[in-house]
PDB file of C-alpha atoms in Angstrom:
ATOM      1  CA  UNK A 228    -138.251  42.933 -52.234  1.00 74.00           C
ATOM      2  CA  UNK A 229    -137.083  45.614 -50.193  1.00 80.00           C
ATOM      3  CA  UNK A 230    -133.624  45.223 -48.844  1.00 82.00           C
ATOM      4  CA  UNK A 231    -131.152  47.632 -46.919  1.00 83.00           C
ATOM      5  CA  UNK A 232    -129.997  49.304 -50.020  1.00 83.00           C
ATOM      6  CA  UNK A 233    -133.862  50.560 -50.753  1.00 86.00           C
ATOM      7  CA  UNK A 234    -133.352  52.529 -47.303  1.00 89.00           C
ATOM      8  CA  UNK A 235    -129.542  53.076 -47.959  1.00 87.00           C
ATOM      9  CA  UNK A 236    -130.548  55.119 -51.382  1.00 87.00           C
ATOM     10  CA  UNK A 237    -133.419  56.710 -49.662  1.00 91.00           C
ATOM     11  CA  UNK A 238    -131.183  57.710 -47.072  1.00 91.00           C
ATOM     12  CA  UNK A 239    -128.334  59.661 -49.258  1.00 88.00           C
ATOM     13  CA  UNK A 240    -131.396  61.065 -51.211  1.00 89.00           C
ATOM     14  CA  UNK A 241    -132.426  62.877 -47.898  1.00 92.00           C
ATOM     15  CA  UNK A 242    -128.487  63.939 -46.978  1.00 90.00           C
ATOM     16  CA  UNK A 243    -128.195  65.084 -50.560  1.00 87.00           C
ATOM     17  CA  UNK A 244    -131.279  67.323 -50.352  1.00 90.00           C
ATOM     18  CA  UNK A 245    -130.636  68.371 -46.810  1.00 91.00           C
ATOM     19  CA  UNK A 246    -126.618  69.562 -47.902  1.00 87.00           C
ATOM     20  CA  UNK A 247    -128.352  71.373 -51.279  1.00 85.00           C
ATOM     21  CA  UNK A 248    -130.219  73.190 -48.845  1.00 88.00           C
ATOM     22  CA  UNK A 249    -127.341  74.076 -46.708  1.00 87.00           C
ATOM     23  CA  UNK A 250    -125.819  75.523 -49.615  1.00 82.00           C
ATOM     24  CA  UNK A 251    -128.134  76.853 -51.815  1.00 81.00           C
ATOM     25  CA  UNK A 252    -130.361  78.982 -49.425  1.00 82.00           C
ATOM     26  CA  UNK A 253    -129.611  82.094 -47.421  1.00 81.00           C
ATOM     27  CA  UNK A 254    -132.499  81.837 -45.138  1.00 85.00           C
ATOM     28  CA  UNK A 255    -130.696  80.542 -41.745  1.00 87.00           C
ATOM     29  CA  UNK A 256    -133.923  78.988 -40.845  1.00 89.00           C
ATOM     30  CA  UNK A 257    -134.047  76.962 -43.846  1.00 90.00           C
ATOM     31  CA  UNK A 258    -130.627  75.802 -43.363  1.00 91.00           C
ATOM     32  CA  UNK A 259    -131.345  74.924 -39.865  1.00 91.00           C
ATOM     33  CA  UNK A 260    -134.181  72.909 -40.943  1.00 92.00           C
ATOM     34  CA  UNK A 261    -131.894  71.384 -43.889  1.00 93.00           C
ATOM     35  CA  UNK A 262    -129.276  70.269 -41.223  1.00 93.00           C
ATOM     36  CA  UNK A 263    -132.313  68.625 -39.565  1.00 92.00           C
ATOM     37  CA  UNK A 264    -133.230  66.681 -42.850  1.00 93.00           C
ATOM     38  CA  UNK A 265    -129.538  65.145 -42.734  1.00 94.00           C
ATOM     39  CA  UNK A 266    -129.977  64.416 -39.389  1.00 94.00           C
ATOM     40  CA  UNK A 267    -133.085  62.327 -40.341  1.00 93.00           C
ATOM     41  CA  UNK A 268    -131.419  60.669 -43.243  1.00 93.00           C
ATOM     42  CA  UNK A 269    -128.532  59.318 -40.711  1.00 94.00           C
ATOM     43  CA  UNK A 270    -131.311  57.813 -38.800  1.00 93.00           C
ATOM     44  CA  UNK A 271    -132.971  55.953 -41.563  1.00 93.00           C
ATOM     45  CA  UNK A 272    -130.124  54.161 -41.741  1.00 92.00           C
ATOM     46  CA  UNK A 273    -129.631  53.227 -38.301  1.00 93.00           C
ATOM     47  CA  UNK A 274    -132.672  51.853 -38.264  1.00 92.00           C
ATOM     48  CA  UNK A 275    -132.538  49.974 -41.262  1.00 91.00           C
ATOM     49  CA  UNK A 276    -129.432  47.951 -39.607  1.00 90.00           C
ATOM     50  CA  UNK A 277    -130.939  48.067 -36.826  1.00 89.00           C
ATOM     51  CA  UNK A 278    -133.373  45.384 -38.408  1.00 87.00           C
ATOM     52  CA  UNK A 279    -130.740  43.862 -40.653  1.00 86.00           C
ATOM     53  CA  UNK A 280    -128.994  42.899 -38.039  1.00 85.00           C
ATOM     54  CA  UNK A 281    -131.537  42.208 -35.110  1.00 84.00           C
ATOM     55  CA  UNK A 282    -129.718  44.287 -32.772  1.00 84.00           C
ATOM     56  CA  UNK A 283    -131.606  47.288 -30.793  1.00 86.00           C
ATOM     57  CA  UNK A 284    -128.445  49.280 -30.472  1.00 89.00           C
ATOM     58  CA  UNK A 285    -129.035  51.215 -33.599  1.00 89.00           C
ATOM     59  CA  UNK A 286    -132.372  51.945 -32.455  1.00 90.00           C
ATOM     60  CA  UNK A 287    -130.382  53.560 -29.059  1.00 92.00           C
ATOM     61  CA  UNK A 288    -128.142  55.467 -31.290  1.00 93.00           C
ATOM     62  CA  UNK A 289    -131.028  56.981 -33.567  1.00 93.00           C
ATOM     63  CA  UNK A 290    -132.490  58.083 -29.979  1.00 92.00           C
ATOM     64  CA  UNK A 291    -129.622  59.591 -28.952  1.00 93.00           C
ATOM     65  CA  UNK A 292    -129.421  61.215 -32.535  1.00 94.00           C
ATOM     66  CA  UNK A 293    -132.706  62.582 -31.898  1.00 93.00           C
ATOM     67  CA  UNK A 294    -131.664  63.803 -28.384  1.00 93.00           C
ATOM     68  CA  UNK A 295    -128.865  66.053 -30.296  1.00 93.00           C
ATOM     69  CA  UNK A 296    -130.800  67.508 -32.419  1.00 92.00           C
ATOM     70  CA  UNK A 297    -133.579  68.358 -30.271  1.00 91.00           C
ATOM     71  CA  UNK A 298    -130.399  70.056 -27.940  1.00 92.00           C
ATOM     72  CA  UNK A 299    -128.718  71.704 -31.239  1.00 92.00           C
ATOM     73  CA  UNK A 300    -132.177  73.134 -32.476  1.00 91.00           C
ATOM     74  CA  UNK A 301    -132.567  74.847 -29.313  1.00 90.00           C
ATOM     75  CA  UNK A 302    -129.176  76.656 -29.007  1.00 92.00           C
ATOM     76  CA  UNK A 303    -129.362  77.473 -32.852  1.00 91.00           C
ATOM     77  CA  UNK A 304    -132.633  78.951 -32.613  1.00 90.00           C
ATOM     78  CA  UNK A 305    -131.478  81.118 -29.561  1.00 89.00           C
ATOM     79  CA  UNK A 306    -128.629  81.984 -31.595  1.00 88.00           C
ATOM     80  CA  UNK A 307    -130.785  83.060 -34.248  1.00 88.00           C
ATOM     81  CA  UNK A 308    -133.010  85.418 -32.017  1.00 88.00           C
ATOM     82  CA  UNK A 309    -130.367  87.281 -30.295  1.00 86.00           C
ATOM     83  CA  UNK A 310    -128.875  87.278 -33.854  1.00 85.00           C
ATOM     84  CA  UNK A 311    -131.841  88.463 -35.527  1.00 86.00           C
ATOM     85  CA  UNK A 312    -132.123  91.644 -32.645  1.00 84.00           C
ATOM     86  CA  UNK A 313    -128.991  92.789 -33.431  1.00 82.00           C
ATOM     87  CA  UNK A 314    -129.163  92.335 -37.001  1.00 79.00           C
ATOM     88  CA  UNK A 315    -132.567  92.346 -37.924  1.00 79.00           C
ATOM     89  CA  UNK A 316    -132.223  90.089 -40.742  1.00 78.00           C
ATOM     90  CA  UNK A 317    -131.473  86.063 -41.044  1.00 79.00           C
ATOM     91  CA  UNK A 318    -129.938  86.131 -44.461  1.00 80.00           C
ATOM     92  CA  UNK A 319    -126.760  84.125 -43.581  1.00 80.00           C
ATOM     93  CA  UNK A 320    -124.910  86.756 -45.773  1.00 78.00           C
ATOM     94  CA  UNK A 321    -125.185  89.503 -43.836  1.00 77.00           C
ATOM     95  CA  UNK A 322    -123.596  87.327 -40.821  1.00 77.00           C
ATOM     96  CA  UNK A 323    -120.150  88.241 -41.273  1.00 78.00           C
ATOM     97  CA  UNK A 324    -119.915  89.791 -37.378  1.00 75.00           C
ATOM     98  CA  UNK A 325    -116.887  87.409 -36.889  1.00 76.00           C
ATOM     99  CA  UNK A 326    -114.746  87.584 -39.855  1.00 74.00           C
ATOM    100  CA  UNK A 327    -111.657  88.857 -39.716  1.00 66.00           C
TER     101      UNK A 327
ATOM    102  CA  UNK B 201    -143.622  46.471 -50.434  1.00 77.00           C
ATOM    103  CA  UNK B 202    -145.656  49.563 -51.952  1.00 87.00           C
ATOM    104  CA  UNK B 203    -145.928  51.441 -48.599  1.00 89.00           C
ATOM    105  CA  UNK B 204    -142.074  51.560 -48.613  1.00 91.00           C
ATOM    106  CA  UNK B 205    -142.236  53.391 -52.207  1.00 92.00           C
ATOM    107  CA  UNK B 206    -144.840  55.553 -50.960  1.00 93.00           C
ATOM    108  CA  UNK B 207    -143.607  56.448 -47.796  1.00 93.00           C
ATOM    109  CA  UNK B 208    -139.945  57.217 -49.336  1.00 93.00           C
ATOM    110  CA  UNK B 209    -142.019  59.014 -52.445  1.00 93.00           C
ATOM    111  CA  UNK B 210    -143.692  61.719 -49.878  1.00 94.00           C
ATOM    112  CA  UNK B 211    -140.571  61.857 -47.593  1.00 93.00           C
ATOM    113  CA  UNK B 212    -138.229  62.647 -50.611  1.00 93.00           C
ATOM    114  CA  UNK B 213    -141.069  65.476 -52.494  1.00 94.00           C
ATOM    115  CA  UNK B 214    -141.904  67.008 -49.442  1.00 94.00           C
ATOM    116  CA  UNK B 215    -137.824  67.239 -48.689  1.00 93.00           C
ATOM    117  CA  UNK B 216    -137.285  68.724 -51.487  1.00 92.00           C
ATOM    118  CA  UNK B 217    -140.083  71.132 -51.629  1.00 92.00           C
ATOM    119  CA  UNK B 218    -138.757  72.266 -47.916  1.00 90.00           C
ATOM    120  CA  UNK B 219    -135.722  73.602 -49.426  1.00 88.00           C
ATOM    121  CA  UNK B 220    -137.498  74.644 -52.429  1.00 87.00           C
ATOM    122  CA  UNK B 221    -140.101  76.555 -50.739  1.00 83.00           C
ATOM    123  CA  UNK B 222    -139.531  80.852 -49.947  1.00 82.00           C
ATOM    124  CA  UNK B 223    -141.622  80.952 -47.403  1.00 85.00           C
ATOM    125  CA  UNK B 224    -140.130  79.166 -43.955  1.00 86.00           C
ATOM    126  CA  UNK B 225    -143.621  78.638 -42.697  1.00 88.00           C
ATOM    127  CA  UNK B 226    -144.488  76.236 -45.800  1.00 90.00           C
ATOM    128  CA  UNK B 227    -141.070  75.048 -45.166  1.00 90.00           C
ATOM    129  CA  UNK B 228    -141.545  73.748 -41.336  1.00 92.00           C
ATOM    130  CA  UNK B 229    -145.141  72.024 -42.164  1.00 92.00           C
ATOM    131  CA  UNK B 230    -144.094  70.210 -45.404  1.00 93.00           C
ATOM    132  CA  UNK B 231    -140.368  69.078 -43.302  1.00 93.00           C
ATOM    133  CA  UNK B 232    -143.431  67.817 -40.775  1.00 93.00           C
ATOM    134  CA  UNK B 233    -144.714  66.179 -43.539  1.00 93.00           C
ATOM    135  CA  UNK B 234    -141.458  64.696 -44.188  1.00 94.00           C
ATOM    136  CA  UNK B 235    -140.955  63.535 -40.501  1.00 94.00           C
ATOM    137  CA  UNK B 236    -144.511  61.780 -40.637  1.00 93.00           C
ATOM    138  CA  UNK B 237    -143.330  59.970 -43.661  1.00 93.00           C
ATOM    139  CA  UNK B 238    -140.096  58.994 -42.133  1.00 93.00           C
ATOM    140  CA  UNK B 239    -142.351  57.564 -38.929  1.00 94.00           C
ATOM    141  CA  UNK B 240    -143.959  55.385 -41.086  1.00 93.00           C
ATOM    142  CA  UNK B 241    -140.837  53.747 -42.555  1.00 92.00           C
ATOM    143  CA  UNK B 242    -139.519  53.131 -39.507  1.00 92.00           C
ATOM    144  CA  UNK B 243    -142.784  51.105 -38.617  1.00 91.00           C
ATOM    145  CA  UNK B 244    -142.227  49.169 -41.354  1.00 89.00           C
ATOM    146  CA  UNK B 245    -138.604  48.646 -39.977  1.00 88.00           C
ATOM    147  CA  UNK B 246    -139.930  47.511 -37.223  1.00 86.00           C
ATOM    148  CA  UNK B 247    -139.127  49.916 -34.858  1.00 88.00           C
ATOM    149  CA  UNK B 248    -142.295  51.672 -33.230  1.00 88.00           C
ATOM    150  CA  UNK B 249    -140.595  53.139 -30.139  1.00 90.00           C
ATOM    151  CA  UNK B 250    -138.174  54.926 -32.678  1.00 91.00           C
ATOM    152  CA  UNK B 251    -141.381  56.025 -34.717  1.00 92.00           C
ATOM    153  CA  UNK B 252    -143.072  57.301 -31.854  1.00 92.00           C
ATOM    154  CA  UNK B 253    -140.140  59.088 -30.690  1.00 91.00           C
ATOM    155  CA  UNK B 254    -139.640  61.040 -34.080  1.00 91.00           C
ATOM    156  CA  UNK B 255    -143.498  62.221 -34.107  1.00 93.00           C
ATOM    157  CA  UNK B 256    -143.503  63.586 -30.883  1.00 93.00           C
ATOM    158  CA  UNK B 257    -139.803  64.996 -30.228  1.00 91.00           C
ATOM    159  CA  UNK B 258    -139.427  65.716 -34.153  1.00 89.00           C
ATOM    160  CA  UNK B 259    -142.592  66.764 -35.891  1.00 88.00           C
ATOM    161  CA  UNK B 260    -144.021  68.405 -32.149  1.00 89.00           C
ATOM    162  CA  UNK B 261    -141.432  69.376 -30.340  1.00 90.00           C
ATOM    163  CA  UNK B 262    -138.599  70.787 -32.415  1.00 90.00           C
ATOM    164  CA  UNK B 263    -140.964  71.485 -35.500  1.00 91.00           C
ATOM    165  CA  UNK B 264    -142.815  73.615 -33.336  1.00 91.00           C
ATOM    166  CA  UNK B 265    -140.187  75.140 -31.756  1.00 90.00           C
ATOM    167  CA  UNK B 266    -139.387  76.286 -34.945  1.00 90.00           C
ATOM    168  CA  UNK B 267    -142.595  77.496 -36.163  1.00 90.00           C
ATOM    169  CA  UNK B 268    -142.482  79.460 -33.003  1.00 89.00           C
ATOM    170  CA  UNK B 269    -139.131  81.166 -34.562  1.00 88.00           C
ATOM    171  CA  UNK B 270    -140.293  81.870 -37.793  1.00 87.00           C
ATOM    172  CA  UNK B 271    -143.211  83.567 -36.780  1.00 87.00           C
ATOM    173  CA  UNK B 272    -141.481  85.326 -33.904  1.00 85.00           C
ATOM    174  CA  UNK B 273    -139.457  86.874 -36.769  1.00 82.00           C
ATOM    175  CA  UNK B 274    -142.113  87.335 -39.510  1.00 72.00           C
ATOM    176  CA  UNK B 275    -139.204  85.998 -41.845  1.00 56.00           C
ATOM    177  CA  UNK B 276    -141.031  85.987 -45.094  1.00 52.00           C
ATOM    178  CA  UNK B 277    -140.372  89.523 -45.600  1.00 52.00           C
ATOM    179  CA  UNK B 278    -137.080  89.836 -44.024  1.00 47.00           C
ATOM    180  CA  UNK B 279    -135.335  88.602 -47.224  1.00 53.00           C
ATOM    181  CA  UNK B 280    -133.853  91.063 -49.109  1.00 51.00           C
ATOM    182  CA  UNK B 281    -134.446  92.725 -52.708  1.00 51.00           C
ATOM    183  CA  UNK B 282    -132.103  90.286 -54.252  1.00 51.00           C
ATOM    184  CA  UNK B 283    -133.307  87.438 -52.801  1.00 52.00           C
ATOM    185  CA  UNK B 284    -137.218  88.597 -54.026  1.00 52.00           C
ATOM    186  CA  UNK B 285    -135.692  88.786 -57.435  1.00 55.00           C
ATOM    187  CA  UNK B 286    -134.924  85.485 -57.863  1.00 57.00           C
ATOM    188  CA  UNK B 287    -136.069  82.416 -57.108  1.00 58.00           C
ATOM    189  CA  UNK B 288    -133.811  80.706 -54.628  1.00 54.00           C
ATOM    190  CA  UNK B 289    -132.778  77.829 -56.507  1.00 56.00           C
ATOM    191  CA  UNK B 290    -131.872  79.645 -59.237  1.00 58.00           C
ATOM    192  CA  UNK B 291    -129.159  81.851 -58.531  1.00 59.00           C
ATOM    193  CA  UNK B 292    -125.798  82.552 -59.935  1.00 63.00           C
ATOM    194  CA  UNK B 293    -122.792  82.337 -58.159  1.00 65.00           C
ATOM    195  CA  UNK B 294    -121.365  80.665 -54.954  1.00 63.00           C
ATOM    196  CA  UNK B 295    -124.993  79.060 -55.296  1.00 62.00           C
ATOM    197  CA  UNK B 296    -123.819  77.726 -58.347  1.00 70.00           C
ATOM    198  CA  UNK B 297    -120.379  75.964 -56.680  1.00 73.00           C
ATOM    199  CA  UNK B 298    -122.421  74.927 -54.119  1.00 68.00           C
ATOM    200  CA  UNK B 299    -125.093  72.862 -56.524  1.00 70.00           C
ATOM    201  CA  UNK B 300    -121.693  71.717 -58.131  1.00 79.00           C
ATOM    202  CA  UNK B 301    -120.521  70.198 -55.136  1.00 77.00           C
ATOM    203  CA  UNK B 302    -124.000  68.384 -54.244  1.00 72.00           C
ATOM    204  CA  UNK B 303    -123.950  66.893 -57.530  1.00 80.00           C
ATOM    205  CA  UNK B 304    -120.431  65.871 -56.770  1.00 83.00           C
ATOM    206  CA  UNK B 305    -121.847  64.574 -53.216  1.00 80.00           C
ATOM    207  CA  UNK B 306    -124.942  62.755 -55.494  1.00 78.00           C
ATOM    208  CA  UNK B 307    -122.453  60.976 -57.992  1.00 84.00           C
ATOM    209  CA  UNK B 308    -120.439  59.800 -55.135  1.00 84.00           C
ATOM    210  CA  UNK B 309    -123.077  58.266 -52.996  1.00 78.00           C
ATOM    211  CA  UNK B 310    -124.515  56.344 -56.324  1.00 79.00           C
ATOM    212  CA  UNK B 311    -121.160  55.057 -57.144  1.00 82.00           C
ATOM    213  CA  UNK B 312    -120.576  53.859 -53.318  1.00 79.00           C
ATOM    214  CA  UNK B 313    -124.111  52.456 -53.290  1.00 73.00           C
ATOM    215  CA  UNK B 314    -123.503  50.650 -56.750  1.00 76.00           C
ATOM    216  CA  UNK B 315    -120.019  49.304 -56.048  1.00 75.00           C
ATOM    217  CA  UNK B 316    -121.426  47.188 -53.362  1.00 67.00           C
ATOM    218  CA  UNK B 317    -120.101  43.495 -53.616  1.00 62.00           C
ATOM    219  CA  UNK B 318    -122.725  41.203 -53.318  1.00 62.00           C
ATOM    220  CA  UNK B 319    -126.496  41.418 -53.203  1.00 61.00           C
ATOM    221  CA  UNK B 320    -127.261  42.725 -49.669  1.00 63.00           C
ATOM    222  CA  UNK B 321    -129.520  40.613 -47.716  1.00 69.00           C
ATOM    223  CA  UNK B 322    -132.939  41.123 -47.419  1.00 69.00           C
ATOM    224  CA  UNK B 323    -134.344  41.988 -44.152  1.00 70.00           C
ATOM    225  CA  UNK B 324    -134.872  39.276 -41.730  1.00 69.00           C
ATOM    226  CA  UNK B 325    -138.339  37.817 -41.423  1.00 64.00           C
ATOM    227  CA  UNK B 326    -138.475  38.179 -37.640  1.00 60.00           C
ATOM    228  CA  UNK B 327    -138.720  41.593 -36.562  1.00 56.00           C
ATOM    229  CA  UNK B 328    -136.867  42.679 -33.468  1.00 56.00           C
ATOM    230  CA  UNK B 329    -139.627  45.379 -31.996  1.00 60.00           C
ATOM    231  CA  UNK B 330    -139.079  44.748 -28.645  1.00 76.00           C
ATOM    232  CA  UNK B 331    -139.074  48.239 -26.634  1.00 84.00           C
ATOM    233  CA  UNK B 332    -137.185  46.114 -23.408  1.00 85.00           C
ATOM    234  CA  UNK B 333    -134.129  45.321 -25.990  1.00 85.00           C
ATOM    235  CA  UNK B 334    -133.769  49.077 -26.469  1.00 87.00           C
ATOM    236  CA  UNK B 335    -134.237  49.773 -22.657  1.00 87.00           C
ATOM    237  CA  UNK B 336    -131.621  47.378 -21.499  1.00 87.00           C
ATOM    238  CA  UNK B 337    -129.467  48.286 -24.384  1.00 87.00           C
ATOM    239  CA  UNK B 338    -129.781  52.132 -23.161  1.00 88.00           C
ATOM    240  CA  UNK B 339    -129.547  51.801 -19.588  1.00 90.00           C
ATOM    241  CA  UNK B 340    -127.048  48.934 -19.267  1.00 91.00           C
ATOM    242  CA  UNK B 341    -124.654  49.543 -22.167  1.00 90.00           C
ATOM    243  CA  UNK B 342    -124.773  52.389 -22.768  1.00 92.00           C
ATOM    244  CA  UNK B 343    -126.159  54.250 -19.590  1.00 92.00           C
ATOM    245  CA  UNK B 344    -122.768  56.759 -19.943  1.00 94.00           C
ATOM    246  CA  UNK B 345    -124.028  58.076 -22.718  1.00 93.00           C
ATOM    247  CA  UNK B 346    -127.717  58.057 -22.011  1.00 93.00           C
ATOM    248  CA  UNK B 347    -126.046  60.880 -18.758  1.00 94.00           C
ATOM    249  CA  UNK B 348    -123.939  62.463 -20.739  1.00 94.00           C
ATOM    250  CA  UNK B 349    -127.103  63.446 -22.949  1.00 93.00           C
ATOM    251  CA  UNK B 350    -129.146  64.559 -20.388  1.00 93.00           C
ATOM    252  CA  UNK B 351    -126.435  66.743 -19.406  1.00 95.00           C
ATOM    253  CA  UNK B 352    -125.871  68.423 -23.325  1.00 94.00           C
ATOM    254  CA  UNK B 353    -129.798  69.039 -22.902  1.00 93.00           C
ATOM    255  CA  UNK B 354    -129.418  70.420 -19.449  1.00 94.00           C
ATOM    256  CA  UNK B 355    -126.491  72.473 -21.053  1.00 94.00           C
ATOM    257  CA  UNK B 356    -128.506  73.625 -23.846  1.00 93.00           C
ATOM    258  CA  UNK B 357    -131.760  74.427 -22.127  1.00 91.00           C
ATOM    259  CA  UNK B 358    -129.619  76.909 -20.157  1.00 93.00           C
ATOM    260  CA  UNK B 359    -127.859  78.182 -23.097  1.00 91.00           C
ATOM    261  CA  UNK B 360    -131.101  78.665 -25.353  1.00 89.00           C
ATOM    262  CA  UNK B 361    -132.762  80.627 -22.055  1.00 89.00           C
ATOM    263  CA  UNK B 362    -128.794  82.681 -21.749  1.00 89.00           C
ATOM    264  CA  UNK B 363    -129.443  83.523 -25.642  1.00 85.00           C
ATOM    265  CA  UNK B 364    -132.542  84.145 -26.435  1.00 80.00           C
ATOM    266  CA  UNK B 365    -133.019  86.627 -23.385  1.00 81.00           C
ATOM    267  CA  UNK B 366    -132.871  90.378 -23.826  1.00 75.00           C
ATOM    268  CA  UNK B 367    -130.326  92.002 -22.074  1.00 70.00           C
ATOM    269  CA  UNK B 368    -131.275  94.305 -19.362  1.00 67.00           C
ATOM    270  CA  UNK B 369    -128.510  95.788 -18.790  1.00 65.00           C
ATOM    271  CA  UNK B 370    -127.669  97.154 -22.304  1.00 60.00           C
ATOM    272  CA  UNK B 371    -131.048  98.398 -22.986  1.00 56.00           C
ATOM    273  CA  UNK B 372    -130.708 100.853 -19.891  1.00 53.00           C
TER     274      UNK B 372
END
């Protein structure tokens, strides 16, 4: 029997991978693409209430989730270029152009 | 009952194998991978629209976007010599506080999850896939919201285009 604590589990599986990622790697692309994994895992479990409870509005907000990210993956990837002419790297260490 | 298992099974080894992976372009297809899996279990939640919505925006819009990025940067050999040495997972260091603190993050979600009071409920035999709930949720509810989005993505179109263009004036 499958119940909301199946998709709860699988859920902070996928945000525990996606912040190992964030912290482990130094490839800025792989950390954008670990944020998106967390993302993801948020939206598992909006869904899975969403059904629990018979109720579409978690459906809306894992739309609107999706809308964010689809908005934050632009900008960050733009970053990233104009980032990557300057710097030509996208190892997050040598990103220190704001530190004080 | 087994699709769950096997559609959590792929979406958790091909998760991990995106952050395990060196080379970004192995990471974007297997995190499509992932994003296919997820589709399925929300099918099996019952919520197609949702499903549909994370193939197309997720695994072809934004997954290409950012195969588009890693090949505009030809970032498998932009790592450095340190970071050819070793594997990524395997490095000493801040990487080590950092695995410290996922664990941390790991043994608090299990204990959360655990500590639950009673036995949740299982799902409700009727599913609610009915596309018109989520339209009249979105544009009667919460239509405020629904603008304010289209606005961030109106924002962030022009910001990407702002970013991502080469300036003219400094290259003269």
């Amino acid at each position: 029997m499958i119940t909301p604590t199946h998709y709860m589990l699988l859920s902070a599986a996928l945000f525990t991978i996606g912040v190992v990622g964030v912290m482990v790697r130094r490839n800025i692309i792989i950390i954008f693409m670990s944020i998106e994994l967390i993302l993801n895992a948020v939206n598992i479990n909006l869904v899975a209430f969403s059904n629990q409870l018979q109720n579409a509005v978690g459906q809306v907000f894992a739309i609107f989730i999706i809308a964010v990210a689809a908005a934050e993956a632009a900008v960050g990837l733009g970053i990233i270029l104009a980032f990557f002419r300057n710097k030509e790297t996208v190892n997050i260490d040598e990103m220190n152009l704001m530190r004080w | 009952m087994t699709l769950f298992y096997v559609f959590a099974g792929v979406a958790v080894v091909t998760s991990l194998l995106v952050i395990a992976q060196r080379n970004p372009i192995y990471s974007v297809l297997l995190l499509v991978a992932s994003f296919g899996a997820l589709s399925g279990l929300y099918v099996l939640l019952d919520a197609p629209f949702v499903a549909a919505i994370q193939i197309i925006i997720y695994a072809g819009a934004i997954m290409v976007l950012f195969l588009f990025v890693v090949m505009l940067l030809n970032a498998p050999h932009e790592d450095t010599e340190y970071d050819e040495r070793t594997h990524p997972l395997a490095r000493p260091g801040p990487t080590r506080a950092g695995s410290l603190l996922a664990v941390a993050l790991v043994v608090e979600l299990v204990w959360a999850l655990t500590r639950a009071g009673e036995a949740p409920s299982p799902f409700p035999e009727a599913g609610l896939s009915s596309i018109a709930a989520i339209g009249r949720a979105l544009f009667t509810e919460y239509a405020f919201p629904f603008e304010v989005t289209s606005i961030l993505i109106l924002v962030a179109m022009v910001g990407a285009v702002v970013l991502a263009r080469r300036d003219e004036r400094a290259r003269k």
